[in-house]
Short mmCIF file of C-alpha atoms in Angstrom, two decimals:
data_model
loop_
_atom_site.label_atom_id
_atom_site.label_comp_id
_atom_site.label_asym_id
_atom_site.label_seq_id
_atom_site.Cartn_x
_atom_site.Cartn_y
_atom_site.Cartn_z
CA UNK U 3 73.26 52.13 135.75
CA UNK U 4 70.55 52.60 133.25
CA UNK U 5 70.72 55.72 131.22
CA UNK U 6 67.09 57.37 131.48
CA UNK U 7 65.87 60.20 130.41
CA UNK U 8 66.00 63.10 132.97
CA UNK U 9 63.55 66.31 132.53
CA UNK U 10 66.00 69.27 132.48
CA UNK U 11 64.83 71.11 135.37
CA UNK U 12 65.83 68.08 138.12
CA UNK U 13 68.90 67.27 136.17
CA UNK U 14 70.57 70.66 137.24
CA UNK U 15 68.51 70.83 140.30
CA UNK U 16 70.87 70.46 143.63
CA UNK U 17 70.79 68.21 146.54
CA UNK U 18 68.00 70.10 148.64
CA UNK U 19 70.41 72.02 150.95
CA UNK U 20 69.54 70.29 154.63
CA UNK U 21 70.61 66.93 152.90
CA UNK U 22 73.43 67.86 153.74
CA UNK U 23 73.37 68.79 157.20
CA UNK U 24 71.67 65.20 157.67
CA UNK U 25 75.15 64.04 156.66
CA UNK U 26 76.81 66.23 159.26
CA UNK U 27 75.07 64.59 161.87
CA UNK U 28 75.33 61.46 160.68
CA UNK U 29 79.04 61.62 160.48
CA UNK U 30 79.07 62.37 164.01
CA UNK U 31 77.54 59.73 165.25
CA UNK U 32 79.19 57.44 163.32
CA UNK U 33 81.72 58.62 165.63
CA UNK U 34 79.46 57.76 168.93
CA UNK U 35 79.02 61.27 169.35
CA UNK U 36 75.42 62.31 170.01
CA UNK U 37 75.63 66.09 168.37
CA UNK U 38 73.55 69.10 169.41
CA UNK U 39 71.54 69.80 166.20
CA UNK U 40 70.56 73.21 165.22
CA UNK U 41 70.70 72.21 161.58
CA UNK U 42 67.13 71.87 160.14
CA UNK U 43 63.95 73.75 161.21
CA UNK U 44 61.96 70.69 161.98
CA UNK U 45 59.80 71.32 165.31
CA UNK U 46 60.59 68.35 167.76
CA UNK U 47 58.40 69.58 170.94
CA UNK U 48 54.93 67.19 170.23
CA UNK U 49 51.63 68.84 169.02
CA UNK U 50 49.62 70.54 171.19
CA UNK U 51 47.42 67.97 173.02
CA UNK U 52 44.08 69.37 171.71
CA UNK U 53 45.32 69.60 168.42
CA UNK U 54 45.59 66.01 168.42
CA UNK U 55 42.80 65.13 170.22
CA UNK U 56 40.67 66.84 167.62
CA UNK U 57 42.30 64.84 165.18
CA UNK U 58 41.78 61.66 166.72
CA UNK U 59 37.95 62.11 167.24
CA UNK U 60 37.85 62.66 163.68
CA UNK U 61 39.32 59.47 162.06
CA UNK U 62 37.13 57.92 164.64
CA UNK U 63 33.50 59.43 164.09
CA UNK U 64 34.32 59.79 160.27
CA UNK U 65 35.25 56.25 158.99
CA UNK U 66 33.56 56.36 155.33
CA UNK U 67 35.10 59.55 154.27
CA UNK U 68 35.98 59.20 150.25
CA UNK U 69 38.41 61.77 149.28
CA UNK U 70 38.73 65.11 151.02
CA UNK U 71 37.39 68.50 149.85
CA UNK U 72 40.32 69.70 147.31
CA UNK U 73 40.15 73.55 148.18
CA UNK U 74 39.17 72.31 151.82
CA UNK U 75 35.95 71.69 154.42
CA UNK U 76 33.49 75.00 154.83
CA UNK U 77 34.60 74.53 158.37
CA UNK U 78 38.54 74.96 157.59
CA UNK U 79 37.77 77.54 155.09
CA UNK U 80 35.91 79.56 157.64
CA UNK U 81 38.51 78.73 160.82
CA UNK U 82 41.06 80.15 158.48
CA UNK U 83 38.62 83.29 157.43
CA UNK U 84 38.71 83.56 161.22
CA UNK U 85 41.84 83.52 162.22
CA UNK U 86 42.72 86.12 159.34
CA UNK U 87 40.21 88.85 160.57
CA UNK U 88 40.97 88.49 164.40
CA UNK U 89 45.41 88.14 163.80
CA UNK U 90 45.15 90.94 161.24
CA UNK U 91 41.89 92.57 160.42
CA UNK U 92 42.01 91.16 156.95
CA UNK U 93 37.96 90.47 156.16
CA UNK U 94 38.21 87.33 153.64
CA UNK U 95 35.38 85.39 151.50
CA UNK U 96 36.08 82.13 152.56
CA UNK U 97 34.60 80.69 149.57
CA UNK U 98 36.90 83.01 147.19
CA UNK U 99 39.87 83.87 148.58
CA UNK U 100 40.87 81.13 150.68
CA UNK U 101 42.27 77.50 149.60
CA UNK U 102 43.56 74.44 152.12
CA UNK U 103 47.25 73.33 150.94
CA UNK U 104 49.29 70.80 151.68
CA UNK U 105 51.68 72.49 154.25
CA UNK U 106 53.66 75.46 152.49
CA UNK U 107 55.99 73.31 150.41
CA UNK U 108 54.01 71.55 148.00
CA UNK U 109 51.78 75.15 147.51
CA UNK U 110 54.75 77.82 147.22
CA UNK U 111 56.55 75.14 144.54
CA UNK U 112 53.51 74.55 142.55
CA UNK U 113 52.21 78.38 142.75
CA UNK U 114 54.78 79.25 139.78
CA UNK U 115 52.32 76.79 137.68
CA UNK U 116 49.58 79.23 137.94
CA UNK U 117 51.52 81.67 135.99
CA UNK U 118 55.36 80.74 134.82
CA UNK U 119 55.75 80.61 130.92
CA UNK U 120 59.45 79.46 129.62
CA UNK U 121 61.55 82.35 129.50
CA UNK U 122 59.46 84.37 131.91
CA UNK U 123 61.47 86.73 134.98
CA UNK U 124 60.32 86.33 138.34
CA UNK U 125 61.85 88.21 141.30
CA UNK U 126 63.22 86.03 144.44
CA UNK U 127 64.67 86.77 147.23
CA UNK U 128 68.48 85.37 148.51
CA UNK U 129 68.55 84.09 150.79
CA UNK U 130 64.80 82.74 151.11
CA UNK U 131 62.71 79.21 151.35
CA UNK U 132 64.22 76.95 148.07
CA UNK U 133 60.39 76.43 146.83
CA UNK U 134 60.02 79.61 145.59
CA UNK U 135 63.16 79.14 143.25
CA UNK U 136 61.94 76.02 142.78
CA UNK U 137 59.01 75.73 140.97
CA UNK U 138 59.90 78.43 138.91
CA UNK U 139 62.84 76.69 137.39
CA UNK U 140 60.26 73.84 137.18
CA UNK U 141 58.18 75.75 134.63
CA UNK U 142 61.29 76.83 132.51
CA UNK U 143 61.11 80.19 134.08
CA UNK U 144 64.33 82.37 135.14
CA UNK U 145 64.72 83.25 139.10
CA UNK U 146 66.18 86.80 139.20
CA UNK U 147 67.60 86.79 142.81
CA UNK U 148 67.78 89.82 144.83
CA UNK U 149 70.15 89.42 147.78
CA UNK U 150 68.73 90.39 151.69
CA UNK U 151 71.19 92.27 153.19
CA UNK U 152 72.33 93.43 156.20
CA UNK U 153 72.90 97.30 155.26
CA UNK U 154 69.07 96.90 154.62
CA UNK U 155 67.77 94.89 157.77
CA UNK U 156 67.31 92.14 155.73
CA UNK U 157 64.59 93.64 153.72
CA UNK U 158 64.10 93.47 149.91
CA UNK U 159 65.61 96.96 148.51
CA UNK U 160 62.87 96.87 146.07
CA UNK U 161 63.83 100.51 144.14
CA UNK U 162 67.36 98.94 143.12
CA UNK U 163 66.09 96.59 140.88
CA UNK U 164 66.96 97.46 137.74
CA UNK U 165 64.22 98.93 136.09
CA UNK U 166 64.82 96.66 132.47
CA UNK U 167 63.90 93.73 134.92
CA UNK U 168 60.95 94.86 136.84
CA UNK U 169 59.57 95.95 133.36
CA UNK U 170 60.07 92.16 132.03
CA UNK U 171 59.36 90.39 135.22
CA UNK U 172 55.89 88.92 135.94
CA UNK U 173 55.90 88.11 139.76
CA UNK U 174 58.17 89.03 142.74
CA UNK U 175 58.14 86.80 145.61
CA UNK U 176 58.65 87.96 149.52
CA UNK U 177 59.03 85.84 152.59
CA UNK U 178 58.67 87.63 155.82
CA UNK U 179 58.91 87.06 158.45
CA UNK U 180 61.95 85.26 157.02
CA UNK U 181 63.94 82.33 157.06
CA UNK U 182 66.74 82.36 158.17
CA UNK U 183 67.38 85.95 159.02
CA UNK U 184 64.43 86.44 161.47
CA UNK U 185 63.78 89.84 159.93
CA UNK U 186 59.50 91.04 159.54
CA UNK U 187 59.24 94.18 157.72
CA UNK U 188 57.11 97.22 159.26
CA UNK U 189 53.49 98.71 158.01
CA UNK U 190 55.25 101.07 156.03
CA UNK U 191 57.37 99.14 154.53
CA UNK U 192 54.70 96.44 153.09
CA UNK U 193 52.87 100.03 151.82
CA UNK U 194 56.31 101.03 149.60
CA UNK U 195 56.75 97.61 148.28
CA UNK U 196 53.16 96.99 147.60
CA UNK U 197 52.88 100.89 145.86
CA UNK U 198 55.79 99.68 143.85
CA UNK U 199 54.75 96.67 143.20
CA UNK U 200 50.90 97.46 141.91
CA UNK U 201 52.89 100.49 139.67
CA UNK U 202 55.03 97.79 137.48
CA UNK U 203 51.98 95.14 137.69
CA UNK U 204 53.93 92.44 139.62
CA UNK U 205 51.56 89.66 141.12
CA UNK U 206 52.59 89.57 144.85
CA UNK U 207 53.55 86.12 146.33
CA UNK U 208 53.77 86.09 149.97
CA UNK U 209 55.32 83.55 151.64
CA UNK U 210 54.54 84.62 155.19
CA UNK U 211 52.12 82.10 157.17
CA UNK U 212 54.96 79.93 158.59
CA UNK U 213 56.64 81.95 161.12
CA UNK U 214 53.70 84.81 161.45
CA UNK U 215 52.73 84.28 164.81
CA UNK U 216 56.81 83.53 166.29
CA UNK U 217 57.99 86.94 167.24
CA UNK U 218 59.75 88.36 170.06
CA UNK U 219 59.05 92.07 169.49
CA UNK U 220 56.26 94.07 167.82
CA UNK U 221 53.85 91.09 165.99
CA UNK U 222 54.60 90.39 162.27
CA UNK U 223 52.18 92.14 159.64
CA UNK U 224 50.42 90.13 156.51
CA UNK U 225 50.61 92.13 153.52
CA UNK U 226 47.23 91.75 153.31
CA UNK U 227 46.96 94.44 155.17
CA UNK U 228 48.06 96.78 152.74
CA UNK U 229 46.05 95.34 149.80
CA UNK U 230 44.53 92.30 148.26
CA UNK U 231 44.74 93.02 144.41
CA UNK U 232 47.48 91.54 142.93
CA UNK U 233 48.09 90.04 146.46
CA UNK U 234 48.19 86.14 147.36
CA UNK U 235 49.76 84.94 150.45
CA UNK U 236 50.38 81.63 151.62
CA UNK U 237 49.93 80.04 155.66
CA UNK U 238 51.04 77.04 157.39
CA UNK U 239 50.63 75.36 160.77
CA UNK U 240 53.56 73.66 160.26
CA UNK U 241 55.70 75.82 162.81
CA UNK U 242 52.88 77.49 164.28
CA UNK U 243 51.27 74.52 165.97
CA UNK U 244 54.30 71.55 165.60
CA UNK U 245 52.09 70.34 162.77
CA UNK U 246 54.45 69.20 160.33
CA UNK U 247 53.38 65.93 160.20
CA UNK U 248 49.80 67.03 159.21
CA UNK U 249 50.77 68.96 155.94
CA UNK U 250 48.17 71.07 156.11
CA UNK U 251 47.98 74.91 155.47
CA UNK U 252 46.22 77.40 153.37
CA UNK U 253 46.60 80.10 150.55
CA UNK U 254 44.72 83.62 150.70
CA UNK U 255 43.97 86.95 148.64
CA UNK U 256 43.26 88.25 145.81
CA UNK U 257 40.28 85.94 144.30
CA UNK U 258 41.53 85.89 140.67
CA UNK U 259 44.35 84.58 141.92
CA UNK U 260 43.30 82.08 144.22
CA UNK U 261 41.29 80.65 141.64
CA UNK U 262 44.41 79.86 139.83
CA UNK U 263 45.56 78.03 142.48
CA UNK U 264 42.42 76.36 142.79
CA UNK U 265 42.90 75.12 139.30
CA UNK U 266 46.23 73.80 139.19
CA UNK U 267 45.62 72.45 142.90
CA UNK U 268 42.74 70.26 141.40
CA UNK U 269 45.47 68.67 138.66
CA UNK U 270 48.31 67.82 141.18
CA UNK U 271 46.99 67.09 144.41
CA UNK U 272 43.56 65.24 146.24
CA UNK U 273 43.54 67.41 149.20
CA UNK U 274 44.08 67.27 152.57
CA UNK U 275 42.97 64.64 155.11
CA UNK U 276 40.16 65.34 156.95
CA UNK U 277 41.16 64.58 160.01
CA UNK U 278 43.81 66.84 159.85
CA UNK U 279 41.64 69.70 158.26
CA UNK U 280 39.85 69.04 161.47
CA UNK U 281 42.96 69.78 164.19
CA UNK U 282 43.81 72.60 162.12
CA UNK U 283 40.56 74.36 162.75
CA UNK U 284 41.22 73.90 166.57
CA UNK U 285 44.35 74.85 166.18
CA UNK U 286 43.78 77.99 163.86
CA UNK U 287 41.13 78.97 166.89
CA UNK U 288 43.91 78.34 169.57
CA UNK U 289 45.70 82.24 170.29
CA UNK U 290 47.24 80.94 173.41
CA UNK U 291 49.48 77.75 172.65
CA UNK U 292 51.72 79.94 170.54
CA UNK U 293 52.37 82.49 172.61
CA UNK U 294 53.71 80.32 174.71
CA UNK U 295 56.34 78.22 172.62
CA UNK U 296 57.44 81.83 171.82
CA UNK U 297 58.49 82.37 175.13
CA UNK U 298 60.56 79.03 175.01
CA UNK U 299 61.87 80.17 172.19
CA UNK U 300 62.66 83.51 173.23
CA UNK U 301 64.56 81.46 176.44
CA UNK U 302 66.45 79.31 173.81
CA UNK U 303 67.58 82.55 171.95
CA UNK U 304 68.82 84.57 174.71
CA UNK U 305 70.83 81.76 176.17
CA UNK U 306 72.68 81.49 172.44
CA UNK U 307 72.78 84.90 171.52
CA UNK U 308 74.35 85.31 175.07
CA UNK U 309 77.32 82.76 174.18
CA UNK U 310 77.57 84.31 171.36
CA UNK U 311 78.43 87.90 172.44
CA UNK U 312 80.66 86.17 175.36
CA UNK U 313 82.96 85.51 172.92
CA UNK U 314 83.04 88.26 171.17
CA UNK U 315 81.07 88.22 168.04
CA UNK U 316 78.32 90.78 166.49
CA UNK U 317 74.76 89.57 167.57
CA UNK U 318 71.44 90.61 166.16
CA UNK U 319 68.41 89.62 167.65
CA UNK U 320 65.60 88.43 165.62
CA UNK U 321 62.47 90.19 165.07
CA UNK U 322 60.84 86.96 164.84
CA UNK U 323 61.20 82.61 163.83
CA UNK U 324 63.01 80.27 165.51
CA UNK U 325 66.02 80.97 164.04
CA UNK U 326 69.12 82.64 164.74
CA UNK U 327 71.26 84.18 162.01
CA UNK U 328 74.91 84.52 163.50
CA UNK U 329 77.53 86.30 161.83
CA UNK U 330 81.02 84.36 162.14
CA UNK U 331 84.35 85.51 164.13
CA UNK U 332 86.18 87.93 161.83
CA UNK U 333 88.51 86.10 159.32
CA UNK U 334 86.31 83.34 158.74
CA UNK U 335 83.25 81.77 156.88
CA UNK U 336 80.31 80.88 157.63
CA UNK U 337 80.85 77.59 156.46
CA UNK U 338 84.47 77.38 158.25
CA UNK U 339 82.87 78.39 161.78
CA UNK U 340 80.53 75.79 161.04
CA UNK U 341 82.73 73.05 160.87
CA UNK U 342 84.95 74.32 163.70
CA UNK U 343 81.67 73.18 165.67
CA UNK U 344 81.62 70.35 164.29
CA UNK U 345 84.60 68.88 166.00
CA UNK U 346 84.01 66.27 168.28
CA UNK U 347 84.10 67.60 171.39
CA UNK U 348 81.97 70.55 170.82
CA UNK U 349 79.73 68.81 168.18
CA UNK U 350 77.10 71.50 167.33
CA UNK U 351 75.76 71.45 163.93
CA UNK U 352 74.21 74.24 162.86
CA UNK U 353 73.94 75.21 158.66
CA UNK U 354 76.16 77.40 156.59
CA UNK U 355 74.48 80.84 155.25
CA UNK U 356 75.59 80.06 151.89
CA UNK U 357 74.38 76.35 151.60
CA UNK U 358 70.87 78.13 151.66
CA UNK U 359 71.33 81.15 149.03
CA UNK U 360 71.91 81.79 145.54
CA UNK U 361 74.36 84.58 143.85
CA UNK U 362 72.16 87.28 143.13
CA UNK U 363 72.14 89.22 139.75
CA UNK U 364 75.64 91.16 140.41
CA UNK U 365 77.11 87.62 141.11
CA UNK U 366 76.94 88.65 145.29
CA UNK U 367 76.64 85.82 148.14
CA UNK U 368 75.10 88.06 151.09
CA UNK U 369 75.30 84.95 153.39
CA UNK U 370 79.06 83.76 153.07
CA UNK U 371 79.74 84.91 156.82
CA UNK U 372 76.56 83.99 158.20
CA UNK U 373 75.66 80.67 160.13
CA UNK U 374 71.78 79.75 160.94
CA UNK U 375 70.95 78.13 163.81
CA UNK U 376 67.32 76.48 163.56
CA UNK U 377 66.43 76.41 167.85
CA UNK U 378 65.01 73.12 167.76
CA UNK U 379 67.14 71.63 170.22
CA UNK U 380 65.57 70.95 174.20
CA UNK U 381 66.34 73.71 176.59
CA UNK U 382 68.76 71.69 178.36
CA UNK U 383 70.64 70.46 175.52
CA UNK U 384 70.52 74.57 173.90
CA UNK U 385 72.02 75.56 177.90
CA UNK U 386 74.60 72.69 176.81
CA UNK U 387 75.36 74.08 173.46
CA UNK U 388 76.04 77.69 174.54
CA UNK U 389 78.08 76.26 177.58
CA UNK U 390 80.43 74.79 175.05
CA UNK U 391 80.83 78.14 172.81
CA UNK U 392 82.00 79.99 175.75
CA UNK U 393 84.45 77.80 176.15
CA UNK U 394 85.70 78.61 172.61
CA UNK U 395 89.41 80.46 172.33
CA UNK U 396 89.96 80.68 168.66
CA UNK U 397 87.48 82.99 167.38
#
C-alpha cells in the first residue's frame, strides 16, 4: 500500500457513522435474511409526481444550458423568498439573503469556511447532524460539544455553558427540529437563545430546513422569526419533498452573512442543475404533499411507539422528523438492544444513539441508552416490525 500523504483533518476523521449500519444489513442478508431497516434516514417513498414532472419538462425545453446560476435562478430565489414569508412570516430579499445549495450536506460542512480560523471555538450540539462537526474540524477549528438531554427536552441549555467558552467561541450551531431526537424548540425558547446569543456576539447557524415542515404537533418555528442579525439558517427539500436525489436546497438570513457563503460557494461548487432548481420551485410552492406524508408518518410512529410501550419501555413522542428516539429496556445499551434486534429472526436494524454523538465537554455520552429509528420502512413492513417487538420477552 502506498504511503501518501494524508491532510490531518481526514486522517482522524471516522467512518461516517451510517457506514456502519450499511454493514448491519449487509450481514444479514448475507444470511438470506431480508431485514426491516430503520437504520438511515434516506426517504424511499418516490418524489412527488409533479415534482418530477417539472423536472422533466425542464431538461427537455432547456437543452443548451451552460452551467447553472451559482447562488441560484431569480425564479428559485424568489420560490424560496415565498415559501419563507407564507411558512413563517419571515419577509426575505431574495437577491441578499437567500442562496441555492447543494442539499444541506455539502452547505452546513462548508459553512465553517466562511468563518473557522485554526484554533477557533465553535459551539455544537451532541447529538446533532455530523456536518456541523465536520467542517469545523476541516478548518483546524475545535468543536465544543454541548450534550441534548433529556432533563432538558432535548434542547440546548444554552446558560450552562461555561462562560470562559462562550467568551472565546465564535459561532454556536443549533439543529431543530432535530435529528434524531425529534425535539423543535418553542417561540420563547428561540427568543432566550437568540437574546443570549446576540449578548456574547455568536453568529447563529441554523440547521433547521430539513425536517421543518414534518411535525405531528404544534408546527416547527425558524429562528428567523426571532431575528435575522447574526442569524443564517440553512433549508433542504431533501426530506421535505423525497428529493434527495436532486441535492438541492437553500441558505437564508442575515445578508452579511449570506454573502459569505456566496463567496466560498463560488470557490467549491458550480451550482445546482437547473432542472432540479426547477422541481424545487414547484415543490417549494406545494403546502399540500407534505402534509400528507406526515400523516403516514404519524401512522408509522404510532404503530412503533405502540410496540414499544407493549413491552414495557419509556416512550416519548416526537414533536416532529421521521424519527423515533427510543430509550432501551433498563439494564441495557443502546447499542446492546440494538443488536438484540439484530438476530435473525427478528432482524430489525435500527442505529445506536451513541454511534451518532460525541462526548461533550464534561466527557458525558447523553445517547448511550438511546436507539434511533429512521421510519423509512413501508407501512406494511413497519406493522411487521412492531409485530415482532411485541413478541419480545427479555427486555
Amino acid at each position: 500500500m502506498t504511503n501518501y500523504p494524508i491532510a490531518n483533518p481526514l486522517k482522524n476523521t471516522p467512518p461516517y457513522p451510517f457506514a456502519e449500519v450499511d454493514k448491519l444489513v449487509a450481514n444479514l442478508k448475507e444470511q438470506g435474511i431480508t431485514p426491516i431497516d430503520f437504520g438511515v434516514g434516506d426517504p424511499t417513498s418516490p418524489t412527488p409526481d409533479f415534482v418530477v414532472a417539472a423536472g422533466q419538462a425542464s431538461l427537455a425545453g432547456n437543452t443548451t444550458y451552460g452551467y447553472p446560476a451559482n447562488f441560484g435562478t431569480p425564479e428559485f430565489r424568489t420560490a424560496a423568498s415565498d415559501y419563507m414569508k407564507r411558512g413563517f412570516g419571515v419577509t426575505l430579499d431574495s437577491d441578499t439573503e437567500i442562496a441555492i445549495t447543494n442539499g444541506s450536506k455539502e452547505a452546513v460542512f462548508h459553512y465553517a469556511f466562511c468563518h473557522v480560523n485554526p484554533g477557533d471555538t465553535v459551539i455544537i450540539p451532541t447529538p446533532g447532524y455530523p456536518s456541523m462537526k465536520n467542517g469545523v474540524r476541516f478548518c483546524g477549528g475545535d468543536p465544543f460539544y454541548v450534550s441534548l438531554k433529556e432533563e432538558n427536552d432535548f434542547l440546548i441549555d444554552y446558560e450552562s455553558i461555561p462562560q470562559e467558552v462562550v467568551d472565546k467561541a465564535i459561532m454556536i450551531w443549533t439543529q431543530y427540529p432535530n435529528s434524531p431526537t425529534g425535539a423543535s424548540p418553542s417561540l420563547e425558547w428561540y427568543k432566550g437563545f437568540y437574546t443570549w446569543a446576540r449578548k456574547n456576539n455568536l453568529i447563529i447557524a441554523c440547521d433547521e430546513g430539513c425536517y421543518i415542515d414534518m411535525y405531528f404537533k404544534d408546527k416547527p418555528h425558524s429562528m428567523l422569526e426571532v431575528g435575522k442579525e447574526g442569524v443564517i439558517t440553512f433549508y433542504s427539500l431533501s426530506k421535505r419533498n423525497n428529493m434527495t436525489n436532486y441535492r438541492v436546497g437553500f441558505v437564508a438570513g442575515d445578508p452579511e452573512l449570506v454573502g459569505l457563503f456566496k463567496k466560498v460557494k463560488l470557490n467549491v461548487d458550480s451550482g445546482v442543475i437547473n432542472a432540479a432548481q426547477d422541481a424545487a420551485i414547484v415543490a417549494l410552492d406545494d403546502d399540500i404533499h407534505f402534509q400528507e406524508m406526515n400523516q403516514e408518518y404519524a401512522e408509522k410512529q404510532t404503530i412503533l411507539l405502540d410496540a414499544f410501550r407493549s413491552i414495557g419501555l419509556e416512550i416519548r413522542v416526537p414533536d416532529a422528523t421521521f424519527y423515533v428516539w427510543q430509550k432501551a429496556p433498563a439494564g441495557m445499551t443502546g447499542v446492546e438492544f440494538a443488536k438484540s434486534l439484530l438476530v435473525p429472526e427478528i432482524g430489525i436494524v435500527c442505529t445506536p444513539g451513541e454511534w451518532i454523538t460525541e462526548l461533550d465537554y464534561e466527557g458525558f455520552n447523553p445517547s448511550t441508552k438511546f436507539v434511533r429509528f429512521a421510519l423509512m420502512p413501508a407501512l406494511e413492513n413497519v406493522q411487521v416490525a412492531a409485530d415482532k417487538i411485541k413478541q419480545l420477552t427479555h427486555v
